[in-house]
């Protein structure tokens, strides 16, 4: 995509289908171009009621257990939005209407890579409106026990993530990156979600992970990775956590100029630090990055 600081949408619709990780339902999804200023909006086409539109915004996040769920005032929800949101964020898509005929975004291969490929196939279109960016002015931190998420001032979008698992396959891992389209594509996009064999039965009893398989998640059994071909990165686990955080932060509705730091954080803490930021207007400002064009390019 072009680096000009104007809003972007897709040039053409992008369509895919797949299984929901937690519901196990087959879902058809279409990402469509949207007018400048629309933001990212989900539409449940399987529901005929008037209010089947769910904006991907921080105040619509209602659940963060093993994925991010957004819900509108009528109770219509869309779950597991984070991987698609990460791809939209990193590739600079400001405006998109995402239609799906089920309650959950398809998990695809468990990473953001299929969505990156889908967006690339559709192409991108620069719009007339200058892009807005949220600049972090003061540190915002949320701590829960040994978990931490923070947003700090910086002159670009940076991320540091750290995880610790009492498991020999994962252990302690750290990743630190300046988040650009290129770094996302090469360092994060293909990192897959992961889980443990011993936890699968409990998740399914709770109505989760019904669509999970070795095709869409890294599965760990003790000291072994069960997937053919093993890992895509030696530290794929922390890279996926960073990918999740990029998607979770994009419910701010615009790119970030600042640094995110996560220690053992998950979707809940990611959303908590977003809400903490928005509750303190003195901690950020909205910056217009480009002069408006007379006509869209």
mmCIF file of C-alpha atoms in Angstrom:
data_model
loop_
_atom_site.group_PDB
_atom_site.id
_atom_site.type_symbol
_atom_site.label_atom_id
_atom_site.label_comp_id
_atom_site.label_asym_id
_atom_site.label_seq_id
_atom_site.Cartn_x
_atom_site.Cartn_y
_atom_site.Cartn_z
ATOM 1 C CA UNK A 1 0.000 0.000 0.000
ATOM 2 C CA UNK A 2 0.982 3.614 -0.494
ATOM 3 C CA UNK A 3 2.325 5.367 2.622
ATOM 4 C CA UNK A 4 0.342 8.600 2.164
ATOM 5 C CA UNK A 5 -1.428 9.607 5.333
ATOM 6 C CA UNK A 6 -4.997 9.365 4.130
ATOM 7 C CA UNK A 7 -7.696 6.876 4.990
ATOM 8 C CA UNK A 8 -7.779 3.675 2.952
ATOM 9 C CA UNK A 9 -10.372 1.067 2.130
ATOM 10 C CA UNK A 10 -10.388 -1.948 -0.180
ATOM 11 C CA UNK A 11 -10.471 -1.612 -3.946
ATOM 12 C CA UNK A 12 -12.734 -4.660 -4.317
ATOM 13 C CA UNK A 13 -14.653 -7.026 -2.005
ATOM 14 C CA UNK A 14 -12.710 -9.942 -0.509
ATOM 15 C CA UNK A 15 -14.553 -13.165 0.286
ATOM 16 C CA UNK A 16 -13.596 -16.268 2.262
ATOM 17 C CA UNK A 17 -15.193 -19.059 4.250
ATOM 18 C CA UNK A 18 -14.117 -21.218 7.158
ATOM 19 C CA UNK A 19 -14.856 -22.666 10.559
ATOM 20 C CA UNK A 20 -15.299 -20.697 13.772
ATOM 21 C CA UNK A 21 -12.684 -21.754 16.326
ATOM 22 C CA UNK A 22 -15.043 -21.784 19.284
ATOM 23 C CA UNK A 23 -18.499 -22.288 17.747
ATOM 24 C CA UNK A 24 -17.410 -24.820 15.152
ATOM 25 C CA UNK A 25 -19.863 -23.215 12.733
ATOM 26 C CA UNK A 26 -19.081 -22.794 9.047
ATOM 27 C CA UNK A 27 -19.074 -19.076 8.229
ATOM 28 C CA UNK A 28 -18.878 -17.129 4.979
ATOM 29 C CA UNK A 29 -17.219 -13.742 5.343
ATOM 30 C CA UNK A 30 -17.024 -10.799 2.947
ATOM 31 C CA UNK A 31 -14.828 -7.736 3.531
ATOM 32 C CA UNK A 32 -16.217 -4.839 1.497
ATOM 33 C CA UNK A 33 -15.063 -1.305 0.698
ATOM 34 C CA UNK A 34 -16.566 1.390 2.909
ATOM 35 C CA UNK A 35 -16.852 5.161 2.772
ATOM 36 C CA UNK A 36 -14.296 7.350 4.500
ATOM 37 C CA UNK A 37 -15.075 7.764 8.189
ATOM 38 C CA UNK A 38 -16.922 4.441 8.451
ATOM 39 C CA UNK A 39 -14.296 2.611 10.464
ATOM 40 C CA UNK A 40 -14.451 -1.184 10.741
ATOM 41 C CA UNK A 41 -18.023 -2.420 11.021
ATOM 42 C CA UNK A 42 -19.314 -6.005 11.203
ATOM 43 C CA UNK A 43 -22.726 -6.976 9.820
ATOM 44 C CA UNK A 44 -24.449 -10.265 10.715
ATOM 45 C CA UNK A 45 -26.190 -11.160 7.436
ATOM 46 C CA UNK A 46 -27.748 -14.289 8.981
ATOM 47 C CA UNK A 47 -29.935 -12.077 11.183
ATOM 48 C CA UNK A 48 -32.869 -10.243 9.641
ATOM 49 C CA UNK A 49 -33.477 -7.859 12.503
ATOM 50 C CA UNK A 50 -32.852 -4.182 11.901
ATOM 51 C CA UNK A 51 -29.929 -3.890 14.303
ATOM 52 C CA UNK A 52 -27.480 -6.465 12.948
ATOM 53 C CA UNK A 53 -24.579 -3.990 12.719
ATOM 54 C CA UNK A 54 -21.740 -4.225 15.254
ATOM 55 C CA UNK A 55 -18.982 -1.578 15.099
ATOM 56 C CA UNK A 56 -15.513 -2.808 16.043
ATOM 57 C CA UNK A 57 -15.010 -0.234 18.785
ATOM 58 C CA UNK A 58 -13.701 -0.404 22.322
ATOM 59 C CA UNK A 59 -17.074 0.256 23.967
ATOM 60 C CA UNK A 60 -18.614 -2.673 22.081
ATOM 61 C CA UNK A 61 -16.166 -5.248 23.491
ATOM 62 C CA UNK A 62 -18.192 -7.427 25.855
ATOM 63 C CA UNK A 63 -16.165 -10.593 26.335
ATOM 64 C CA UNK A 64 -12.471 -11.443 26.205
ATOM 65 C CA UNK A 65 -12.178 -15.090 27.199
ATOM 66 C CA UNK A 66 -9.904 -16.747 24.626
ATOM 67 C CA UNK A 67 -10.885 -14.168 22.036
ATOM 68 C CA UNK A 68 -12.398 -10.732 21.600
ATOM 69 C CA UNK A 69 -16.193 -10.462 21.278
ATOM 70 C CA UNK A 70 -18.089 -7.326 20.275
ATOM 71 C CA UNK A 71 -21.831 -6.910 20.937
ATOM 72 C CA UNK A 72 -24.311 -4.184 20.026
ATOM 73 C CA UNK A 73 -27.197 -2.820 22.120
ATOM 74 C CA UNK A 74 -29.573 -5.429 20.680
ATOM 75 C CA UNK A 75 -27.353 -8.282 21.859
ATOM 76 C CA UNK A 76 -26.025 -9.142 18.389
ATOM 77 C CA UNK A 77 -22.405 -10.260 18.688
ATOM 78 C CA UNK A 78 -19.376 -11.196 16.612
ATOM 79 C CA UNK A 79 -16.559 -13.164 18.211
ATOM 80 C CA UNK A 80 -12.862 -13.886 17.570
ATOM 81 C CA UNK A 81 -12.327 -10.658 15.633
ATOM 82 C CA UNK A 82 -8.698 -10.116 16.670
ATOM 83 C CA UNK A 83 -6.765 -11.803 13.827
ATOM 84 C CA UNK A 84 -8.759 -10.045 11.103
ATOM 85 C CA UNK A 85 -8.520 -6.762 13.023
ATOM 86 C CA UNK A 86 -4.738 -7.161 13.249
ATOM 87 C CA UNK A 87 -4.478 -7.620 9.479
ATOM 88 C CA UNK A 88 -6.683 -4.577 8.822
ATOM 89 C CA UNK A 89 -4.639 -2.491 11.256
ATOM 90 C CA UNK A 90 -1.222 -3.490 9.940
ATOM 91 C CA UNK A 91 -2.164 -3.121 6.274
ATOM 92 C CA UNK A 92 -3.637 0.318 6.914
ATOM 93 C CA UNK A 93 -7.310 -0.389 6.177
ATOM 94 C CA UNK A 94 -9.246 2.330 7.989
ATOM 95 C CA UNK A 95 -12.700 1.614 6.575
ATOM 96 C CA UNK A 96 -14.339 -1.733 5.864
ATOM 97 C CA UNK A 97 -17.736 -3.389 6.146
ATOM 98 C CA UNK A 98 -17.364 -7.029 7.127
ATOM 99 C CA UNK A 99 -20.393 -9.175 6.401
ATOM 100 C CA UNK A 100 -20.608 -12.650 7.901
ATOM 101 C CA UNK A 101 -23.403 -15.203 8.079
ATOM 102 C CA UNK A 102 -22.568 -16.522 11.527
ATOM 103 C CA UNK A 103 -21.506 -15.447 15.016
ATOM 104 C CA UNK A 104 -17.737 -15.890 14.671
ATOM 105 C CA UNK A 105 -14.994 -14.808 12.291
ATOM 106 C CA UNK A 106 -13.461 -17.912 10.631
ATOM 107 C CA UNK A 107 -10.254 -19.001 12.301
ATOM 108 C CA UNK A 108 -8.610 -19.954 8.980
ATOM 109 C CA UNK A 109 -5.142 -21.374 9.870
ATOM 110 C CA UNK A 110 -5.059 -19.718 13.308
ATOM 111 C CA UNK A 111 -3.008 -16.742 12.189
ATOM 112 C CA UNK A 112 -3.589 -13.449 10.358
ATOM 113 C CA UNK A 113 -1.792 -14.596 7.210
ATOM 114 C CA UNK A 114 -4.904 -15.761 5.306
ATOM 115 C CA UNK A 115 -6.537 -12.382 5.953
ATOM 116 C CA UNK A 116 -3.397 -10.568 4.738
ATOM 117 C CA UNK A 117 -3.536 -12.609 1.526
ATOM 118 C CA UNK A 118 -7.251 -11.910 1.168
ATOM 119 C CA UNK A 119 -6.745 -8.152 1.540
ATOM 120 C CA UNK A 120 -3.840 -8.189 -0.901
ATOM 121 C CA UNK A 121 -6.014 -9.918 -3.505
ATOM 122 C CA UNK A 122 -8.721 -7.273 -3.106
ATOM 123 C CA UNK A 123 -6.270 -4.377 -3.326
ATOM 124 C CA UNK A 124 -6.445 -1.029 -1.582
ATOM 125 C CA UNK A 125 -7.873 2.380 -2.409
ATOM 126 C CA UNK A 126 -6.772 5.690 -0.940
ATOM 127 C CA UNK A 127 -9.627 7.944 0.147
ATOM 128 C CA UNK A 128 -10.128 11.704 0.303
ATOM 129 C CA UNK A 129 -10.162 12.006 4.091
ATOM 130 C CA UNK A 130 -6.944 12.667 6.010
ATOM 131 C CA UNK A 131 -6.084 9.846 8.409
ATOM 132 C CA UNK A 132 -6.436 10.363 12.141
ATOM 133 C CA UNK A 133 -3.973 8.819 14.589
ATOM 134 C CA UNK A 134 -4.222 8.461 18.350
ATOM 135 C CA UNK A 135 -1.021 9.741 19.946
ATOM 136 C CA UNK A 136 -0.185 8.545 23.464
ATOM 137 C CA UNK A 137 0.842 11.507 25.634
ATOM 138 C CA UNK A 138 1.052 9.945 29.114
ATOM 139 C CA UNK A 139 1.759 6.404 30.333
ATOM 140 C CA UNK A 140 -1.319 4.241 30.935
ATOM 141 C CA UNK A 141 -0.851 0.972 32.801
ATOM 142 C CA UNK A 142 -3.136 -1.838 33.917
ATOM 143 C CA UNK A 143 -1.824 -4.541 36.266
ATOM 144 C CA UNK A 144 -3.575 -7.732 37.364
ATOM 145 C CA UNK A 145 -1.366 -9.900 39.547
ATOM 146 C CA UNK A 146 1.711 -10.783 37.485
ATOM 147 C CA UNK A 147 0.093 -9.520 34.266
ATOM 148 C CA UNK A 148 0.652 -6.060 32.831
ATOM 149 C CA UNK A 149 -0.422 -4.029 29.820
ATOM 150 C CA UNK A 150 0.749 -0.479 29.177
ATOM 151 C CA UNK A 151 0.578 2.240 26.546
ATOM 152 C CA UNK A 152 3.478 4.683 26.566
ATOM 153 C CA UNK A 153 4.483 7.736 24.516
ATOM 154 C CA UNK A 154 6.656 7.050 21.455
ATOM 155 C CA UNK A 155 7.210 8.613 18.044
ATOM 156 C CA UNK A 156 6.005 5.480 16.200
ATOM 157 C CA UNK A 157 4.021 2.310 16.893
ATOM 158 C CA UNK A 158 6.211 -0.017 18.920
ATOM 159 C CA UNK A 159 5.439 -3.215 20.778
ATOM 160 C CA UNK A 160 7.138 -5.361 23.370
ATOM 161 C CA UNK A 161 5.507 -8.565 24.575
ATOM 162 C CA UNK A 162 6.687 -11.089 27.124
ATOM 163 C CA UNK A 163 5.178 -14.431 28.141
ATOM 164 C CA UNK A 164 5.996 -17.164 30.657
ATOM 165 C CA UNK A 165 4.484 -20.632 30.556
ATOM 166 C CA UNK A 166 5.357 -23.536 32.811
ATOM 167 C CA UNK A 167 5.844 -25.703 29.758
ATOM 168 C CA UNK A 168 9.121 -26.785 28.137
ATOM 169 C CA UNK A 169 7.891 -26.015 24.620
ATOM 170 C CA UNK A 170 7.092 -22.375 25.453
ATOM 171 C CA UNK A 171 8.861 -21.262 28.626
ATOM 172 C CA UNK A 172 9.915 -17.592 28.625
ATOM 173 C CA UNK A 173 9.682 -15.684 25.353
ATOM 174 C CA UNK A 174 9.982 -12.008 24.403
ATOM 175 C CA UNK A 175 9.470 -10.076 21.195
ATOM 176 C CA UNK A 176 10.085 -6.381 20.515
ATOM 177 C CA UNK A 177 9.267 -4.721 17.216
ATOM 178 C CA UNK A 178 8.514 -1.438 15.538
ATOM 179 C CA UNK A 179 5.130 -2.297 14.053
ATOM 180 C CA UNK A 180 5.008 -1.454 10.365
ATOM 181 C CA UNK A 181 3.230 -3.155 7.510
ATOM 182 C CA UNK A 182 6.483 -4.856 6.549
ATOM 183 C CA UNK A 183 7.397 -6.042 10.053
ATOM 184 C CA UNK A 184 3.868 -7.375 10.546
ATOM 185 C CA UNK A 185 3.966 -9.280 7.276
ATOM 186 C CA UNK A 186 7.351 -10.883 7.930
ATOM 187 C CA UNK A 187 7.487 -11.241 11.711
ATOM 188 C CA UNK A 188 3.946 -11.671 13.047
ATOM 189 C CA UNK A 189 1.217 -12.358 10.491
ATOM 190 C CA UNK A 190 1.793 -16.114 10.169
ATOM 191 C CA UNK A 191 2.136 -16.813 13.930
ATOM 192 C CA UNK A 192 -0.709 -19.130 14.980
ATOM 193 C CA UNK A 193 -2.882 -19.375 18.040
ATOM 194 C CA UNK A 194 -2.056 -22.226 20.406
ATOM 195 C CA UNK A 195 -3.477 -24.506 23.058
ATOM 196 C CA UNK A 196 -2.783 -27.555 25.186
ATOM 197 C CA UNK A 197 -4.195 -31.045 24.720
ATOM 198 C CA UNK A 198 -5.147 -31.307 28.379
ATOM 199 C CA UNK A 199 -7.266 -28.180 28.164
ATOM 200 C CA UNK A 200 -9.322 -29.137 25.121
ATOM 201 C CA UNK A 201 -11.965 -31.201 26.930
ATOM 202 C CA UNK A 202 -12.588 -28.469 29.496
ATOM 203 C CA UNK A 203 -12.904 -25.843 26.760
ATOM 204 C CA UNK A 204 -15.349 -27.930 24.771
ATOM 205 C CA UNK A 205 -17.401 -28.614 27.897
ATOM 206 C CA UNK A 206 -17.615 -24.822 28.270
ATOM 207 C CA UNK A 207 -18.827 -24.503 24.675
ATOM 208 C CA UNK A 208 -15.457 -23.347 23.335
ATOM 209 C CA UNK A 209 -12.860 -24.709 20.880
ATOM 210 C CA UNK A 210 -15.484 -26.767 19.040
ATOM 211 C CA UNK A 211 -13.818 -25.937 15.737
ATOM 212 C CA UNK A 212 -10.243 -26.250 16.949
ATOM 213 C CA UNK A 213 -7.890 -28.672 15.206
ATOM 214 C CA UNK A 214 -4.291 -29.120 14.137
ATOM 215 C CA UNK A 215 -5.264 -27.236 10.968
ATOM 216 C CA UNK A 216 -5.974 -23.993 12.824
ATOM 217 C CA UNK A 217 -3.943 -24.019 16.042
ATOM 218 C CA UNK A 218 -0.634 -25.133 17.475
ATOM 219 C CA UNK A 219 -1.448 -27.990 19.844
ATOM 220 C CA UNK A 220 0.990 -28.838 22.627
ATOM 221 C CA UNK A 221 1.095 -32.182 24.436
ATOM 222 C CA UNK A 222 3.581 -32.030 27.296
ATOM 223 C CA UNK A 223 6.956 -31.368 25.684
ATOM 224 C CA UNK A 224 5.795 -31.945 22.102
ATOM 225 C CA UNK A 225 4.184 -29.881 19.353
ATOM 226 C CA UNK A 226 1.688 -32.188 17.629
ATOM 227 C CA UNK A 227 1.424 -30.271 14.351
ATOM 228 C CA UNK A 228 3.135 -31.669 11.273
ATOM 229 C CA UNK A 229 5.976 -29.356 10.373
ATOM 230 C CA UNK A 230 6.324 -28.038 13.919
ATOM 231 C CA UNK A 231 6.560 -24.300 14.536
ATOM 232 C CA UNK A 232 6.820 -21.470 12.020
ATOM 233 C CA UNK A 233 9.069 -19.494 14.414
ATOM 234 C CA UNK A 234 10.973 -20.768 17.427
ATOM 235 C CA UNK A 235 9.114 -18.117 19.437
ATOM 236 C CA UNK A 236 5.806 -18.390 17.553
ATOM 237 C CA UNK A 237 3.814 -18.244 20.793
ATOM 238 C CA UNK A 238 4.866 -14.746 21.871
ATOM 239 C CA UNK A 239 4.631 -13.535 18.279
ATOM 240 C CA UNK A 240 1.010 -14.628 18.201
ATOM 241 C CA UNK A 241 0.346 -12.778 21.444
ATOM 242 C CA UNK A 242 1.759 -9.636 19.836
ATOM 243 C CA UNK A 243 -0.476 -10.227 16.792
ATOM 244 C CA UNK A 244 -3.502 -10.523 19.093
ATOM 245 C CA UNK A 245 -2.582 -7.271 20.821
ATOM 246 C CA UNK A 246 -2.416 -5.382 17.511
ATOM 247 C CA UNK A 247 -5.931 -6.570 16.705
ATOM 248 C CA UNK A 248 -7.228 -5.798 20.183
ATOM 249 C CA UNK A 249 -5.781 -2.282 20.085
ATOM 250 C CA UNK A 250 -7.438 -1.525 16.746
ATOM 251 C CA UNK A 251 -10.814 -1.208 18.475
ATOM 252 C CA UNK A 252 -9.510 2.314 19.185
ATOM 253 C CA UNK A 253 -10.636 2.929 15.603
ATOM 254 C CA UNK A 254 -7.391 4.430 14.349
ATOM 255 C CA UNK A 255 -3.640 3.762 14.240
ATOM 256 C CA UNK A 256 -1.572 4.303 17.370
ATOM 257 C CA UNK A 257 1.487 6.491 17.783
ATOM 258 C CA UNK A 258 2.884 5.001 20.950
ATOM 259 C CA UNK A 259 4.416 1.935 22.557
ATOM 260 C CA UNK A 260 2.478 -1.065 23.824
ATOM 261 C CA UNK A 261 4.041 -3.303 26.453
ATOM 262 C CA UNK A 262 2.449 -6.578 27.484
ATOM 263 C CA UNK A 263 3.619 -9.015 30.131
ATOM 264 C CA UNK A 264 1.529 -12.213 30.252
ATOM 265 C CA UNK A 265 -1.351 -10.102 28.953
ATOM 266 C CA UNK A 266 -4.333 -11.460 27.061
ATOM 267 C CA UNK A 267 -7.425 -10.078 25.383
ATOM 268 C CA UNK A 268 -8.928 -8.919 28.678
ATOM 269 C CA UNK A 269 -5.929 -6.858 29.736
ATOM 270 C CA UNK A 270 -5.460 -5.522 26.191
ATOM 271 C CA UNK A 271 -9.019 -4.208 26.258
ATOM 272 C CA UNK A 272 -8.607 -2.919 29.819
ATOM 273 C CA UNK A 273 -5.669 -0.715 28.840
ATOM 274 C CA UNK A 274 -7.628 0.602 25.826
ATOM 275 C CA UNK A 275 -10.539 1.536 28.099
ATOM 276 C CA UNK A 276 -8.175 3.061 30.666
ATOM 277 C CA UNK A 277 -6.664 5.230 27.939
ATOM 278 C CA UNK A 278 -10.043 6.421 26.673
ATOM 279 C CA UNK A 279 -11.137 7.256 30.221
ATOM 280 C CA UNK A 280 -8.255 9.732 30.545
ATOM 281 C CA UNK A 281 -8.552 12.325 27.762
ATOM 282 C CA UNK A 282 -5.400 14.070 28.936
ATOM 283 C CA UNK A 283 -3.382 10.928 28.153
ATOM 284 C CA UNK A 284 -3.860 11.111 24.390
ATOM 285 C CA UNK A 285 -4.701 13.357 21.492
ATOM 286 C CA UNK A 286 -6.074 12.782 18.013
ATOM 287 C CA UNK A 287 -3.660 13.921 15.306
ATOM 288 C CA UNK A 288 -4.628 14.476 11.659
ATOM 289 C CA UNK A 289 -1.719 13.120 9.632
ATOM 290 C CA UNK A 290 -2.445 14.273 6.072
ATOM 291 C CA UNK A 291 -4.069 17.142 4.272
ATOM 292 C CA UNK A 292 -7.491 16.223 2.902
ATOM 293 C CA UNK A 293 -7.647 15.607 -0.851
ATOM 294 C CA UNK A 294 -10.258 17.163 -3.095
ATOM 295 C CA UNK A 295 -10.976 13.786 -4.665
ATOM 296 C CA UNK A 296 -10.219 10.216 -3.701
ATOM 297 C CA UNK A 297 -7.354 8.587 -5.534
#
